Short mmCIF file of C-alpha atoms in Angstrom, two decimals:
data_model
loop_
_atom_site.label_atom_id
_atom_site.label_comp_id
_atom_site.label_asym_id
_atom_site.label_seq_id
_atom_site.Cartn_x
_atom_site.Cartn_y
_atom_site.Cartn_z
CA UNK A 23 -72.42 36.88 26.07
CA UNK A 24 -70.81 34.07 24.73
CA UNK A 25 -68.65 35.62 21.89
CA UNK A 26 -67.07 37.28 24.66
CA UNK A 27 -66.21 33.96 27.05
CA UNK A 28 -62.63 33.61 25.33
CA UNK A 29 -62.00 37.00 26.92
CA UNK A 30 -63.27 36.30 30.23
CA UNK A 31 -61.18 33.21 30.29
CA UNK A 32 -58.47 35.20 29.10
CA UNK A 33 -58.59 37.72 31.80
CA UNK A 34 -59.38 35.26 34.43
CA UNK A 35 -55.90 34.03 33.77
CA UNK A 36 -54.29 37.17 33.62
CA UNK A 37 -55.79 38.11 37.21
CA UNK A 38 -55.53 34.29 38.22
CA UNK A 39 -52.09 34.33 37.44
CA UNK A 40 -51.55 38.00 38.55
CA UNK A 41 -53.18 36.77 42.24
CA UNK A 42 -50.86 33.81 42.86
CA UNK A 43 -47.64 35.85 41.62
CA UNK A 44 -48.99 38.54 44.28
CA UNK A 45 -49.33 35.57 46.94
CA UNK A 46 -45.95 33.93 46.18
CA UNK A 47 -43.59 37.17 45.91
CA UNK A 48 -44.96 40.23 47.03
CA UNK A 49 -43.71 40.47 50.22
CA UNK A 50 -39.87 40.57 47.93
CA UNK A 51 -41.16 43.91 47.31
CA UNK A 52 -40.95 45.34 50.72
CA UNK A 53 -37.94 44.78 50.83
CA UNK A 54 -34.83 46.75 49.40
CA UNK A 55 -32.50 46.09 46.25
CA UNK A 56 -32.96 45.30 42.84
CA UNK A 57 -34.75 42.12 43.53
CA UNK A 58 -37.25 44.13 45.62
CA UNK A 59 -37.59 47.13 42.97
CA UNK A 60 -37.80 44.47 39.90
CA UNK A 61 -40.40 42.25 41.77
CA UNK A 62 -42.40 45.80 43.01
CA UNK A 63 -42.53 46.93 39.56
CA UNK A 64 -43.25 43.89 38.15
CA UNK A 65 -46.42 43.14 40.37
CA UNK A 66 -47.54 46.53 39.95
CA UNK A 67 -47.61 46.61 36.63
CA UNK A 68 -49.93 43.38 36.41
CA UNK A 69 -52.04 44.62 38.92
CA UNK A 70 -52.29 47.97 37.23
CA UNK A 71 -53.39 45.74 34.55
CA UNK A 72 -56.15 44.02 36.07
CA UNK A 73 -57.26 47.37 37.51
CA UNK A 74 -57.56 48.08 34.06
CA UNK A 75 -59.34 45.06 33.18
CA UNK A 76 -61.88 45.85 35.82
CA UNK A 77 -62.83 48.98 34.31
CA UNK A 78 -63.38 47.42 30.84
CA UNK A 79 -65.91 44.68 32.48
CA UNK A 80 -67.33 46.89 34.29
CA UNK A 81 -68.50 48.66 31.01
CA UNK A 82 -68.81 45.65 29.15
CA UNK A 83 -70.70 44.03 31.99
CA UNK A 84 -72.94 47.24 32.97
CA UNK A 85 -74.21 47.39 29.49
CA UNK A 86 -75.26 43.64 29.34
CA UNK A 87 -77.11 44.36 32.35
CA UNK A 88 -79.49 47.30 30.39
CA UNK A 89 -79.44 45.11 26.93
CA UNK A 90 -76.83 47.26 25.01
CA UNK A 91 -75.52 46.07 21.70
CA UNK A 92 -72.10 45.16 22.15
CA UNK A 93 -69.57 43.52 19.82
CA UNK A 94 -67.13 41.43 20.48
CA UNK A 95 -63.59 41.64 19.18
CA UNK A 96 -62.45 39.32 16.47
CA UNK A 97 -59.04 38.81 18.24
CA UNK A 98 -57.42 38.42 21.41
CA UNK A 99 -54.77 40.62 21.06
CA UNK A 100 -57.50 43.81 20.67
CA UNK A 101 -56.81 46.24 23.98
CA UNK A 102 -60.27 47.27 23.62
CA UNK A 103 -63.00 44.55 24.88
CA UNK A 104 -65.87 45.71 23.04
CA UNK A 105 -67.31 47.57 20.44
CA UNK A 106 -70.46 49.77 21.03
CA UNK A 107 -72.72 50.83 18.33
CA UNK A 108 -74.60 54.05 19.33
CA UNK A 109 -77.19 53.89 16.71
CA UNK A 110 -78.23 50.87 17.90
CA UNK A 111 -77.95 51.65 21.54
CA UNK A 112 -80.01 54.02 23.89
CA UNK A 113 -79.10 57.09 25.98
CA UNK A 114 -80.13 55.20 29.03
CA UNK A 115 -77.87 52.21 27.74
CA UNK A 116 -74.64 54.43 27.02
CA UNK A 117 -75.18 55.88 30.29
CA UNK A 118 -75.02 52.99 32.07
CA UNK A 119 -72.50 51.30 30.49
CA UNK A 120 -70.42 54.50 30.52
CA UNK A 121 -70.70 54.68 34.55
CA UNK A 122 -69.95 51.10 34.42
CA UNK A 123 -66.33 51.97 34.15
CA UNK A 124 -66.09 54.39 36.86
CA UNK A 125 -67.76 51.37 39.48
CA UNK A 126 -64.95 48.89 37.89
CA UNK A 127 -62.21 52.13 38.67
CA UNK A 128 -63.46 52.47 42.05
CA UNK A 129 -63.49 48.76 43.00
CA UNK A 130 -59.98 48.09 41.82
CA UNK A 131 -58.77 51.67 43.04
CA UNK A 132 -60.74 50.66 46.84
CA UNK A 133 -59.13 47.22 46.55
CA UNK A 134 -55.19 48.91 45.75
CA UNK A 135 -55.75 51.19 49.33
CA UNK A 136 -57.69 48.89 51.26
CA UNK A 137 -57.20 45.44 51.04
CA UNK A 138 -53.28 45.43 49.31
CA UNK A 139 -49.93 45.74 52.14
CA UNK A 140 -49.23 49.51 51.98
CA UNK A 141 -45.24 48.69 52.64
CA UNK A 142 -44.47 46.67 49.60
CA UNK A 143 -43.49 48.67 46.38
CA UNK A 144 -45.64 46.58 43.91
CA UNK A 145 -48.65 48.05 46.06
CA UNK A 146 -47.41 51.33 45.58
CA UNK A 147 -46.59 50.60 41.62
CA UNK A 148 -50.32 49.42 41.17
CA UNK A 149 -52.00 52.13 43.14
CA UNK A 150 -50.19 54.99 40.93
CA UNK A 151 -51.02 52.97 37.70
CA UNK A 152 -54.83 53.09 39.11
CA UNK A 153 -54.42 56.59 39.40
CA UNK A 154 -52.85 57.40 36.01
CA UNK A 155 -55.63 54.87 34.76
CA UNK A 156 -58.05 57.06 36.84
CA UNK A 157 -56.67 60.19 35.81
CA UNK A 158 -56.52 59.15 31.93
CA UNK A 159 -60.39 58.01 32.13
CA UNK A 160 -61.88 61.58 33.53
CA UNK A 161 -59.98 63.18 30.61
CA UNK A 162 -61.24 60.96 28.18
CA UNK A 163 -64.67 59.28 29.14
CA UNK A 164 -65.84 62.09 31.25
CA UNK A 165 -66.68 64.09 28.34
CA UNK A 166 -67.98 61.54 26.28
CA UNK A 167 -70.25 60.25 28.92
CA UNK A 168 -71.50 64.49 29.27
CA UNK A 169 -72.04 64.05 25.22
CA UNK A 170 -74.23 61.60 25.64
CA UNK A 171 -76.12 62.91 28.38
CA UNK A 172 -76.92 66.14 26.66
CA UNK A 173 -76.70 65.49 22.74
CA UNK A 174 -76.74 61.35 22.46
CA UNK A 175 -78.20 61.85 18.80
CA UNK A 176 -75.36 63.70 17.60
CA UNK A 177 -72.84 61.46 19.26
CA UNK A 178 -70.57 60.25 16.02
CA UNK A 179 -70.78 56.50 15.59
CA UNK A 180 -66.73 55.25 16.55
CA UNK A 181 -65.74 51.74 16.01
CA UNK A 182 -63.14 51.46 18.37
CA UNK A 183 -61.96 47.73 17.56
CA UNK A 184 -61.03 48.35 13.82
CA UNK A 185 -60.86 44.52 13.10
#
């Protein structure tokens, strides 16, 4: 797990810093105006972004749990957080680390209608993002994660980090 600790400290500061933004000016977003819209959009965005994040640790971190080979990027600026090998890797370990994503999804996506202001516009912002997110991940993943269920040993081996 440690070649992946300069990731989790980046993304702790992107959520950190996405948190205390939240705390500070999200209320601006309730309101009306350009400030409002800018500040809505703004926080959205982020937190859109960290709903994202959550899905890729909850692979990354769901695959750790069953032993899965996974490799690490080679730079920070790679959108993807890990590379998994399925040659290396077991049905039972793709499986897991595919539904991974779904729990990080449904955390972030129970956190956007549960526990964020429904008035302010940066709620709003993040909650369709998590959607679109949502929506974007059942069109992709879903019928990867079917693949491997039925025909793992014909899966073709992707490299997704190209580094």
């Amino acid at each position: 797990m440690q070649a992946f600790s300069r990731f989790a400290v980046r993304d702790l500061l992107i959520v950190s810093s996405t948190i205390v933004l939240w705390l500070l000016f999200g209320s601006v977003s309730a309101g009306d105006g350009l400030a409002a819209d800018f500040v809505g959009a703004a926080l959205g965005l982020a937190g859109g972004v960290c709903a994202w994040l959550a899905h890729e640790w909850g692979h990354l971190l769901s695959g750790r749990a069953v032993g899965a080979t996974m490799r690490a990027p080679t730079t920070l600026k790679q959108i993807y957080l890990f590379g998994f090998d399925n040659k290396r890797n077991t049905r039972a370990q793709f499986i897991v680390m595919a539904l991974g994503g779904f729990v990080g999804t449904a955390l972030a996506f129970s956190f956007a209608w549960y526990g964020l202001p429904p008035d302010w516009m940066a709620t709003r912002v993040m909650r369709g993002l998590i959607l679109l997110e949502a929506s974007v991940t059942v069109l992709l993943e879903v019928p990867g994660l079917l693949l491997g269920i039925l025909a793992y040993d014909r899966l073709p081996s992707v490299d997704v980090l190209n580094d």
